[in-house]
Short mmCIF file of C-alpha atoms and ligand atoms in Angstrom, two decimals:
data_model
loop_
_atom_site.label_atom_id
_atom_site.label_comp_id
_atom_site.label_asym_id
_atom_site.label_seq_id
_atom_site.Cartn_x
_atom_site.Cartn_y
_atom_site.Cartn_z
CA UNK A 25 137.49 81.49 172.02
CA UNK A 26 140.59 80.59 169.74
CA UNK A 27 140.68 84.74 169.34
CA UNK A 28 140.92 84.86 172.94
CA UNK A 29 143.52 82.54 173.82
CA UNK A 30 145.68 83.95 171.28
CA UNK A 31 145.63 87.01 172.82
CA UNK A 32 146.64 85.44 176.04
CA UNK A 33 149.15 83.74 174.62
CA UNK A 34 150.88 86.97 173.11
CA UNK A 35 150.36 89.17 176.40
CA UNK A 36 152.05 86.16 178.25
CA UNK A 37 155.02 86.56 175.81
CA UNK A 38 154.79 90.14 175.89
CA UNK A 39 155.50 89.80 179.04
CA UNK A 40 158.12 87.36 179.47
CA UNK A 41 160.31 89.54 176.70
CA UNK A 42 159.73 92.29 179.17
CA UNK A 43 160.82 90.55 181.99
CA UNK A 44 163.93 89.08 180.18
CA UNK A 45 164.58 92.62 178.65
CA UNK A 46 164.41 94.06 182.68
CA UNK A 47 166.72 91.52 183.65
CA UNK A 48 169.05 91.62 181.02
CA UNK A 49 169.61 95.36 181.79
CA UNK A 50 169.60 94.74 185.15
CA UNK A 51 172.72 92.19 184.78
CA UNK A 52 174.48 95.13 182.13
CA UNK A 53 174.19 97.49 184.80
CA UNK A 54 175.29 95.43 187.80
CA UNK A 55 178.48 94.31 185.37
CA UNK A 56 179.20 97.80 184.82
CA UNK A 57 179.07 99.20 188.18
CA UNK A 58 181.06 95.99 189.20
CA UNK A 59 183.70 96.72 186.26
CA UNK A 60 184.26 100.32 187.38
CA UNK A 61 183.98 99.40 190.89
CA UNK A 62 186.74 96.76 190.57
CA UNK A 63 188.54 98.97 188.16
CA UNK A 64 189.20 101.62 189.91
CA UNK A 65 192.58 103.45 191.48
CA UNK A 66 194.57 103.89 193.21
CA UNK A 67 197.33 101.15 191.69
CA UNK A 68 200.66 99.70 193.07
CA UNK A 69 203.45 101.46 191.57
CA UNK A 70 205.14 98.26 192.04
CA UNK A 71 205.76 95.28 190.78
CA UNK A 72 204.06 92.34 192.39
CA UNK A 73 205.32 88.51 191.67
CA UNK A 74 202.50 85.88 192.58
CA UNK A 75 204.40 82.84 193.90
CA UNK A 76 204.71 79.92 191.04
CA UNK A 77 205.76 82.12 188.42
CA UNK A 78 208.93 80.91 187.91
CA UNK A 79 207.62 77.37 187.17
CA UNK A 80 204.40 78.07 184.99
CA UNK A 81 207.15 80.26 182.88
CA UNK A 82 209.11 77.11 182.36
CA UNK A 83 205.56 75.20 181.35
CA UNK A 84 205.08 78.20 178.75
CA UNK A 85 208.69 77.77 177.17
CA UNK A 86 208.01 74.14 176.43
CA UNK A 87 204.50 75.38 174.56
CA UNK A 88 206.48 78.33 172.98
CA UNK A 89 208.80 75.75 171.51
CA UNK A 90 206.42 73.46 170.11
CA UNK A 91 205.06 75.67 168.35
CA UNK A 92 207.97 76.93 166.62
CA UNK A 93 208.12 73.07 165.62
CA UNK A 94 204.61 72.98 164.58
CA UNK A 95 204.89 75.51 162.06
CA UNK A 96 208.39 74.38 160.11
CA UNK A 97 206.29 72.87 157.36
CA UNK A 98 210.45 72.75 155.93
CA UNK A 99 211.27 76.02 156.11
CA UNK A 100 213.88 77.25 158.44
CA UNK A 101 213.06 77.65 162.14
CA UNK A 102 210.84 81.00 162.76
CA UNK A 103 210.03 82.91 165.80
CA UNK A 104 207.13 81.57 167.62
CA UNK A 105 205.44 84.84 167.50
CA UNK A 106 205.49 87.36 164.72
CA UNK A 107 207.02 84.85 162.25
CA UNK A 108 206.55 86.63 159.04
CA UNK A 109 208.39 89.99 158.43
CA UNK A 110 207.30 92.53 155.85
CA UNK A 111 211.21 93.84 156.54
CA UNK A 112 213.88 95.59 158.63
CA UNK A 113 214.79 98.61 157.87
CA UNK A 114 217.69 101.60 158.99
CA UNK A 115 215.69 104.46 160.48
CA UNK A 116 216.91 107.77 162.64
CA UNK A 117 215.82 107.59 165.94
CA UNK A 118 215.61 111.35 167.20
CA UNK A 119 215.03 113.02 170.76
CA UNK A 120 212.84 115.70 170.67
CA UNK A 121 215.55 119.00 170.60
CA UNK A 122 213.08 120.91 173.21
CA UNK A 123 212.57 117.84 175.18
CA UNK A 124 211.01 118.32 178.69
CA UNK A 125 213.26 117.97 181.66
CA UNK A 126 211.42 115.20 183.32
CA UNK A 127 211.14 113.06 180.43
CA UNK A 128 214.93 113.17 179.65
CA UNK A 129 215.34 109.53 180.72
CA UNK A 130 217.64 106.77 179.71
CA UNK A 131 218.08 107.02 176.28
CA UNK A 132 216.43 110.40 175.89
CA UNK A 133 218.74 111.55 178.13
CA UNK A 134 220.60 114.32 175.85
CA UNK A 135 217.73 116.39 173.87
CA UNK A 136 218.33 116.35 170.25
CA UNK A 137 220.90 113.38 169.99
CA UNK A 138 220.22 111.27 166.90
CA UNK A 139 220.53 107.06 167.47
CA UNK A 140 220.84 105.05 164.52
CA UNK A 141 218.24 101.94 164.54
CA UNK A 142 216.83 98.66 163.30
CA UNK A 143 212.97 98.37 162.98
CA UNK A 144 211.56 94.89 162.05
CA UNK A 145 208.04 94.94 160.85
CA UNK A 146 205.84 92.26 161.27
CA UNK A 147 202.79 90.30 161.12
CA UNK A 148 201.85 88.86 164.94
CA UNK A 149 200.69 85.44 163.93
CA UNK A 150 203.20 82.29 164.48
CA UNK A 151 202.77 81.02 160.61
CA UNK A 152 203.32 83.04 157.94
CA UNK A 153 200.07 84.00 156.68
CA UNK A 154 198.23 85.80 153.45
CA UNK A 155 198.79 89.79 154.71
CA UNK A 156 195.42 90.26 153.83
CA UNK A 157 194.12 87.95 156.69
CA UNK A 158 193.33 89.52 160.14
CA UNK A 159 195.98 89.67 162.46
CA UNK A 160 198.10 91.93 165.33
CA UNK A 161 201.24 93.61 162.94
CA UNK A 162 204.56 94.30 165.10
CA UNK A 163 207.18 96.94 165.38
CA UNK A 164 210.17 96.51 166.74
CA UNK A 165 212.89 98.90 166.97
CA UNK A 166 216.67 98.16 168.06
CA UNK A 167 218.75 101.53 168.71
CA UNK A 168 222.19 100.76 168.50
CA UNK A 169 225.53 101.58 169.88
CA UNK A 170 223.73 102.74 173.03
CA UNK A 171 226.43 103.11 176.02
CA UNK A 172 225.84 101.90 179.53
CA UNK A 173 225.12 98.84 181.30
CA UNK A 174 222.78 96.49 179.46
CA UNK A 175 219.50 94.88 181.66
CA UNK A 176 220.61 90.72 180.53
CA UNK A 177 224.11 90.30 182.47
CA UNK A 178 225.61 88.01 179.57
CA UNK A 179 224.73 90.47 177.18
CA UNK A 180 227.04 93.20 177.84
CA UNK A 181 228.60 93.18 174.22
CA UNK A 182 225.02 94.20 172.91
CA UNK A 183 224.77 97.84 173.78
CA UNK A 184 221.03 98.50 172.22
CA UNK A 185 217.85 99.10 173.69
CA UNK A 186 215.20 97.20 171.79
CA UNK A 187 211.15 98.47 172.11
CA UNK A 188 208.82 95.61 171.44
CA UNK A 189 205.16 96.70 170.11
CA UNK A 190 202.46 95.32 168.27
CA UNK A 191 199.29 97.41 166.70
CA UNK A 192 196.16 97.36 169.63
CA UNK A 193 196.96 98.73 173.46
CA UNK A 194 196.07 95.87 175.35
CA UNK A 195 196.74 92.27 175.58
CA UNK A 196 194.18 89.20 175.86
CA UNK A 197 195.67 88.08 178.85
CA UNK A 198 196.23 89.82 182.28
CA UNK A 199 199.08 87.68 183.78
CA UNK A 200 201.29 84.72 183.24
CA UNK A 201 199.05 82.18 184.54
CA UNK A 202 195.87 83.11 182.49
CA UNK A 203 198.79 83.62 179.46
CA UNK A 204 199.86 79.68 180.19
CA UNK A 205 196.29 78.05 180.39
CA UNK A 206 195.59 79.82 177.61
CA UNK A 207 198.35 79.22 175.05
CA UNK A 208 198.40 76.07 176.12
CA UNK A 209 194.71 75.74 174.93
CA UNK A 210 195.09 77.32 171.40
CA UNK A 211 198.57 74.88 170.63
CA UNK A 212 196.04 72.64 171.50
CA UNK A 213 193.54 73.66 168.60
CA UNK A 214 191.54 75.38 170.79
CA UNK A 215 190.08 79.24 169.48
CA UNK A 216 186.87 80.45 171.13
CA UNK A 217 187.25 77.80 173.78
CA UNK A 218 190.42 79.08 175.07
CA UNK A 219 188.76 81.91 176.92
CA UNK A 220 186.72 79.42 178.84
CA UNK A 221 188.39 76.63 180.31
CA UNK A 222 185.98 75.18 182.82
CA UNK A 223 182.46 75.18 183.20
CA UNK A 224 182.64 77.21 186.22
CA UNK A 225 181.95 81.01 185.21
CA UNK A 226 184.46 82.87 187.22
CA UNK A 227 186.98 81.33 185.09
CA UNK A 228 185.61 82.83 181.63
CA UNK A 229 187.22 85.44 180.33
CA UNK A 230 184.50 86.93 177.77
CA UNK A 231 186.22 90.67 177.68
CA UNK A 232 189.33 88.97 177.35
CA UNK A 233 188.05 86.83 173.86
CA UNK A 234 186.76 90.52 172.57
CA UNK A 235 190.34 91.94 172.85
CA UNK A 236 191.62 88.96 171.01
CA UNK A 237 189.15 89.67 168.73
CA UNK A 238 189.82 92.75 167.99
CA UNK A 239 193.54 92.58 167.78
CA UNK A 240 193.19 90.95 165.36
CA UNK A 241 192.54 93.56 162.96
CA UNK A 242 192.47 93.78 159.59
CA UNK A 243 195.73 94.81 157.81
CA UNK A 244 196.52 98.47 157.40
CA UNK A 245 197.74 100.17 153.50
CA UNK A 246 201.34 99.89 154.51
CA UNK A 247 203.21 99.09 157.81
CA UNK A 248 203.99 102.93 158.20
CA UNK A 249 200.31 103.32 158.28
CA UNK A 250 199.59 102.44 161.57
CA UNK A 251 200.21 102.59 165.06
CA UNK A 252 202.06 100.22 167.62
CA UNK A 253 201.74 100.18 171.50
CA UNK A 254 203.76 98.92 173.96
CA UNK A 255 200.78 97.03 175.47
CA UNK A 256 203.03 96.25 178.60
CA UNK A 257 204.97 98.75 181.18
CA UNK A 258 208.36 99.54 181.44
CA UNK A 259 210.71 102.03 183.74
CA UNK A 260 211.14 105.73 182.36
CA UNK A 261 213.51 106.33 185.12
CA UNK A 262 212.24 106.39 187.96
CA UNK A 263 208.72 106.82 186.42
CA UNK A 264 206.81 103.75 185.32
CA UNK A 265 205.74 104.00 181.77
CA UNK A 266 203.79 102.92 178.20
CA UNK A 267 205.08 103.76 174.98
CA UNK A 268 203.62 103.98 171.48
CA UNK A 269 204.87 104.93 168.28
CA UNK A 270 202.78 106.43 166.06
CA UNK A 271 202.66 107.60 161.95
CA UNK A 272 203.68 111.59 161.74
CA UNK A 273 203.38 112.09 158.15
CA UNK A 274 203.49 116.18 158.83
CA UNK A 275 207.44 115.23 159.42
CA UNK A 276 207.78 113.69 155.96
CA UNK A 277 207.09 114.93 152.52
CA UNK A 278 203.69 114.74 151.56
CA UNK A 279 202.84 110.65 150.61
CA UNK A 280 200.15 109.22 148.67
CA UNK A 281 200.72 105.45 147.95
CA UNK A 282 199.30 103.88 145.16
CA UNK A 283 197.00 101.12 145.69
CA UNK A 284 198.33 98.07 146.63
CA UNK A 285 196.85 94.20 145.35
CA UNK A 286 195.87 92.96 148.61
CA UNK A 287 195.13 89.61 147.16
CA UNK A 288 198.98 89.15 147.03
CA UNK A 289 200.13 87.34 149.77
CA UNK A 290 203.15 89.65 150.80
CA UNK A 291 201.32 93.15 149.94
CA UNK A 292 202.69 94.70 153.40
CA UNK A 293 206.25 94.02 152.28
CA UNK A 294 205.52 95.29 148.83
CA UNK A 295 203.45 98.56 150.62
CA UNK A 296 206.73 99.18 152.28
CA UNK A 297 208.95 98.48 148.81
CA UNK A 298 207.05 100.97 147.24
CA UNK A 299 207.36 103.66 149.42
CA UNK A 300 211.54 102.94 150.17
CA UNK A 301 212.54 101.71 147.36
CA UNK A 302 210.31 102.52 144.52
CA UNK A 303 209.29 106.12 145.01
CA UNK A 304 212.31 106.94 147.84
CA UNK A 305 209.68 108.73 149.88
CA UNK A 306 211.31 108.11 153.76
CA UNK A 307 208.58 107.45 156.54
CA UNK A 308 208.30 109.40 159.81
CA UNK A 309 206.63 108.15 163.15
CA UNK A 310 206.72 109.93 166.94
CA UNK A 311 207.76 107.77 169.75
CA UNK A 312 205.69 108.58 172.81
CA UNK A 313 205.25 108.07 176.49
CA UNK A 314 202.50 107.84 178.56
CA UNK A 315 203.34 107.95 182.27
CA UNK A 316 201.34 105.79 185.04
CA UNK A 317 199.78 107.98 186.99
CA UNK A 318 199.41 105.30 190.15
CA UNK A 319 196.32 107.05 191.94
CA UNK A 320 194.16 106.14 188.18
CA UNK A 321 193.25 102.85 187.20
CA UNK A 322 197.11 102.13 185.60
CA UNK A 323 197.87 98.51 186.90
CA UNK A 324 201.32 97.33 186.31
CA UNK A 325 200.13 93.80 186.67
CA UNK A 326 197.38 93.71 183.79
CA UNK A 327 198.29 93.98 180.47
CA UNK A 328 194.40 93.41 179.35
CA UNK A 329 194.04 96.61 180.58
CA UNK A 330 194.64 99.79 178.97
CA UNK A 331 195.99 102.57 180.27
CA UNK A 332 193.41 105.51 179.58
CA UNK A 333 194.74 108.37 177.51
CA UNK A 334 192.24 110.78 179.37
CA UNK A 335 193.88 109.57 182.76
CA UNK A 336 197.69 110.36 181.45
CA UNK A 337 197.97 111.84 178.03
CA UNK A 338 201.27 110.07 175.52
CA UNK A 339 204.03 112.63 175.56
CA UNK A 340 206.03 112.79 172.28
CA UNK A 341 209.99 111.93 173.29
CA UNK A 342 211.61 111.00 169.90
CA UNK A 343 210.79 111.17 166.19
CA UNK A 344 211.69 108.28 164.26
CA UNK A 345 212.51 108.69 160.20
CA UNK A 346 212.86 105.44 157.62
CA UNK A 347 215.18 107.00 154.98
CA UNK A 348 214.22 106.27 151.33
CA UNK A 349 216.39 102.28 151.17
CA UNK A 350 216.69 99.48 149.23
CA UNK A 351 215.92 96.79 152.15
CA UNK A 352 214.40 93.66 149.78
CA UNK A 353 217.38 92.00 149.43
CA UNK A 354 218.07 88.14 149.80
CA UNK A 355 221.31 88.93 152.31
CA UNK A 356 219.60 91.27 154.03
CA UNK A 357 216.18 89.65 154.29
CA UNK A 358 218.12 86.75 155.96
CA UNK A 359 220.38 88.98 158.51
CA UNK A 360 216.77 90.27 159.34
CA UNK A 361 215.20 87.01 160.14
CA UNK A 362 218.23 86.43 162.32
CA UNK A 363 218.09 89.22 164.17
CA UNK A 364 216.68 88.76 167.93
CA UNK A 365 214.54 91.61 169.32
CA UNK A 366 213.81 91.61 173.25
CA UNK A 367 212.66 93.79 175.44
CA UNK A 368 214.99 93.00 177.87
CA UNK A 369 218.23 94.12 175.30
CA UNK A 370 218.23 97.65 177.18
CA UNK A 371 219.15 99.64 180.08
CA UNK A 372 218.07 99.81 183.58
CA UNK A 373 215.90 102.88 183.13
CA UNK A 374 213.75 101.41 180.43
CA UNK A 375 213.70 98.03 182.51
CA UNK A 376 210.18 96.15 181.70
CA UNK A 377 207.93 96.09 184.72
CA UNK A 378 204.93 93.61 185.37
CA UNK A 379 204.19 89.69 184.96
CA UNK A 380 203.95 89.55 180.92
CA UNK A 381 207.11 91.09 181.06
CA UNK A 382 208.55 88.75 183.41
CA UNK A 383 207.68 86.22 181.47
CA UNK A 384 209.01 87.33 178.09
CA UNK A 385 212.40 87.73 179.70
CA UNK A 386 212.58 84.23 179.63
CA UNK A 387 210.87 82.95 176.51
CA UNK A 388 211.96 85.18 174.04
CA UNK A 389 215.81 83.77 175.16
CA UNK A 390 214.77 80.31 174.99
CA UNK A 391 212.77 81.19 171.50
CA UNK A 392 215.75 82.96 170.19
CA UNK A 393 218.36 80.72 171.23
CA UNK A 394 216.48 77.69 169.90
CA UNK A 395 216.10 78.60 166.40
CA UNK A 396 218.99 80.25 166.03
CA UNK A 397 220.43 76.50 166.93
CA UNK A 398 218.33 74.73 164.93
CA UNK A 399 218.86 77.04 161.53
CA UNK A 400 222.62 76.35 162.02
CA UNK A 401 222.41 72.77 162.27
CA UNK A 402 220.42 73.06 158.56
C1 HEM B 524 203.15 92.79 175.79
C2 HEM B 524 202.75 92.08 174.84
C3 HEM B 524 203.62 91.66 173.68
C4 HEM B 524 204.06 92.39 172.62
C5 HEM B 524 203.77 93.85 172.35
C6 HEM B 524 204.83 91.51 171.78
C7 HEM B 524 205.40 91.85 170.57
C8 HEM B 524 206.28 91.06 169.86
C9 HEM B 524 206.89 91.43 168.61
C10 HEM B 524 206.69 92.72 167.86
C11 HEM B 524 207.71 90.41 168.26
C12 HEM B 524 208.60 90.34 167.02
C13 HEM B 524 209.97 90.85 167.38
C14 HEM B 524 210.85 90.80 166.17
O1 HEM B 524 210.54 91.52 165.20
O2 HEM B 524 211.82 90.04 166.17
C15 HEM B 524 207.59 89.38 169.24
C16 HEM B 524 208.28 88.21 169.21
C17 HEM B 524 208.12 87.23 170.11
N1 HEM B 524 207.22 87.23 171.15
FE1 HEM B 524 206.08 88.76 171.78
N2 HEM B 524 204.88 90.28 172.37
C18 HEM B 524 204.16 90.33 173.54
C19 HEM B 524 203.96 89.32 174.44
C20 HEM B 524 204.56 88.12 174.35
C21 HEM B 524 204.40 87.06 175.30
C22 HEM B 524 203.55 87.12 176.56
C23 HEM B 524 205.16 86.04 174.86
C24 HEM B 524 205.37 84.69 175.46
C25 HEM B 524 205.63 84.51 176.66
C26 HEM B 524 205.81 86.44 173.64
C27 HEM B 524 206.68 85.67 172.93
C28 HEM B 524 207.37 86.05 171.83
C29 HEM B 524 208.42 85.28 171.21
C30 HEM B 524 208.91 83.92 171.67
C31 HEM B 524 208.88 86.01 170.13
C32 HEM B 524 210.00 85.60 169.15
C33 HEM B 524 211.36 85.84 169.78
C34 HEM B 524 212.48 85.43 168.85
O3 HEM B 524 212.48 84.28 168.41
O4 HEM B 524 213.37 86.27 168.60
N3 HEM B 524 205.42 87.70 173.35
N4 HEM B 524 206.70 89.80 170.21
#
C-alpha cells in the first residue's frame, strides 16, 4: 500500500519535472525566435532623437554630479566615471602606409602620417578601487595638433580628436532614458535591482544585468594587455562606424612581463611601470574600424547591442606605439588627472552618432567643468 503510493507519488513528480522541463524549453525557444526576430536588419543609418531627451539629459547631469560628490572621501574632485588612472602616457599614433582608399577618413586622411598622442588608462568604476577587483578598464586616446574645425564650437583652440573606449563591446543600457532610470537607481544603492524597476516585466532588463555583469571583468596582466571598444558609433566620413583598439605585440619586440602582486592595490599602474619604465620595452596596439553595414542588425540607437564581427569584419586604420617613458611622476600624474577626454573634442567626420552619445556630449562638459572648478577652489 505505502509501496504503492510512493510510486505514485514519484511518477506524479516525474511528471511535473517533465512538464516544467517542456515548458521551460518552450519559453527558451519562443525568447530566441523573438530575440532574432526583433533583432533583425535592416537598421536606420540615421540618427533618431526620441522627444524628451534634452530634459532627462539634464536629470542625468545632476546624478553625474552627485556622484562625483559622493566619492571625495577628501581627496580632490575625480571624474564621475573612470576615476582612477593607472597613467597617461605619449604614444605614436600611425596610419596604416597602404591604407585603403575608402577608409582614408578624417584623420586617416593622408596614409602613413604619424600623430603624436595622449592615452589615459583607466579603471571604469567612479571610486578608486583595489585593481584586483572586477571592473570595465578605459582607454582613451587624445591625438594632438590635429588641423580643421573642431565638433564643440567653443573649443576651437583644442585641435585633437579624442577616442573614448572601455574593455567589453557593448553597453548595459540601450538609450538615454533606460541610462537615467538606471543610474539614478545604483546612486541610489541600488545593484541587481537596477535592472528591474517595476514589477511589471516588460520593464526588466535581464540581458541588460548580464552585460553589466560581464563588463565587469576581472583585471587583465597589464593595461597593454587587453582590448578596448568603442561600444558606441561614430561618423567615418560619410560611413557610420565602431572602433576598437586592440594589443599587436607582433609590432613590438618580443615582451614577457614578470609577474605582477595583484594583491597591491595599484598593480595596473605598476604592470605599466614595468614595462615603460623599468624594462623600456614600448607597447604596440592596432586601431580598427568596423563599418555599419545598415541592411545587418547594426543599430545606431542601441549601444547594448553589439555590432557582429561576422556581419562587418574591424579593418585595421592606424597602429598605435607607447615608447619606452618614464610617466610615474608626481607633475605629471597630476597634469594627467587634469586632463579632459571627450568624445566630442574631434572633427566632423569622426562626429559621435546615437543617443549615448548624445548624451555624453553634455555630461562629460558638465563633469569636466565641475571638477576642474572645484580642484581650483582647493
Ligand atoms: C559608450 C559608452 C562609454 C564609454 C566607452 C565610456 C568610456 C569612458 C572613459 C574611458 C572615460 C575616461 C576618460 C578619461 O580617461 O579621462 C570616461 C569618462 C567619463 N564618462 Fe564615459 N563612457 C561611456 C558612456 C558614458 C555615459 C553614458 C556617461 C554619462 C552620461 C559617461 C560619463 C562619463 C563621465 C562624466 C566621465 C568623466 C569626464 C571627465 O570628468 O573628464 N560615460 N568614459
Amino acid at each position: 500500500m505505502l509501496i504503492t503510493l510512493w510510486l505514485r507519488i514519484g511518477a506524479l513528480l516525474g511528471k511535473t519535472l517533465l512538464l516544467l522541463l517542456g515548458l521551460g524549453l518552450l519559453i527558451w525557444a519562443l525568447a530566441t525566435a523573438w530575440f532574432a526576430w526583433h533583432h533583425s536588419g535592416p537598421v536606420s543609418a540615421e540618427e533618431q532623437i526620441p522627444p524628451g531627451e534634452a530634459a532627462m539629459t539634464q536629470d542625468i547631469i545632476q546624478t553625474a554630479v552627485r556622484i562625483v560628490d559622493q566619492h571625495r572621501e577628501g581627496t580632490r574632485y575625480l571624474r564621475d566615471a573612470h576615476a582612477k588612472a593607472h597613467g597617461c602616457v605619449k604614444a605614436e599614433v600611425q596610419v596604416l602606409p597602404d591604407l585603403a582608399l575608402p577608409l582614408r577618413q578624417g584623420v586617416f586622411a593622408e596614409a602613413g602620417k604619424t600623430w603624436q598622442a595622449t592615452l589615459r588608462l583607466s579603471n571604469g568604476n567612479a571610486y578608486p578601487q583595489f585593481d584586483s577587483i572586477r571592473d570595465a578598464r578605459g582607454m582613451a586616446i587624445k591625438l594632438l595638433d590635429v588641423p580643421g574645425t573642431q565638433l564643440l564650437k567653443e573649443q576651437q583652440s583644442r585641435g585633437e580628436q579624442d577616442f573614448v573606449m572601455f574593455s567589453h563591446p557593448n553597453f548595459f543600457v540601450s538609450d538615454v532614458a533606460e541610462y537615467r532610470q538606471n543610474v539614478a537607481a545604483q546612486a541610489n544603492g541600488k545593484k541587481v535591482m537596477a535592472f528591474f524597476p517595476s514589477w511589471d516585466p516588460r520593464s526588466w532588463q535581464a540581458r541588460h544585468l548580464f552585460i553589466a555583469l560581464a563588463t565587469l571583468a576581472p583585471a587583465p596582466a597589464s593595461p597593454t594587455q587587453t582590448t578596448y571598444f568603442s561600444v558606441s558609433p561614430y561618423k567615418f566620413g560619410t560611413a557610420n562606424a565602431k572602433f576598437r583598439v586592440a594589443p599587436d605585440p607582433e609590432s613590438c619586440p618580443i615582451y614577457n612581463l614578470s609577474t605582477q602582486n595583484q594583491a597591491l592595490p595599484n598593480f595596473l599602474r605598476s604592470a605599466l611601470n614595468q614595462q615603460l619604465s623599468s624594462d623600456r620595452v614600448p607597447a604596440c596596439f592596432v586601431l580598427q574600424i568596423q563599418r555599419q553595414d545598415p541592411a545587418k542588425y547594426m543599430p545606431i540607437e542601441d549601444t547594448s547591442i553589439e555590432w557582429r564581427e561576422s556581419d562587418a569584419p574591424f579593418e585595421t586604420v592606424a597602429r598605435i606605439k607607447i615608447p619606452a617613458q618614464d610617466f610615474d611622476t608626481p607633475a605629471l600624474n597630476l597634469q594627467c588627472d587634469n586632463q579632459s577626454f571627450n568624445p566630442w573634442f574631434g572633427l566632423e567626420a569622426h562626429r559621435p552618432i546615437g543617443g549615448i552619445n548624445r548624451l555624453r556630449k553634455a555630461v562629460y562638459e558638465a563633469v569636466s567643468d565641475y571638477r576642474h572648478a572645484r580642484n581650483a577652489e582647493q
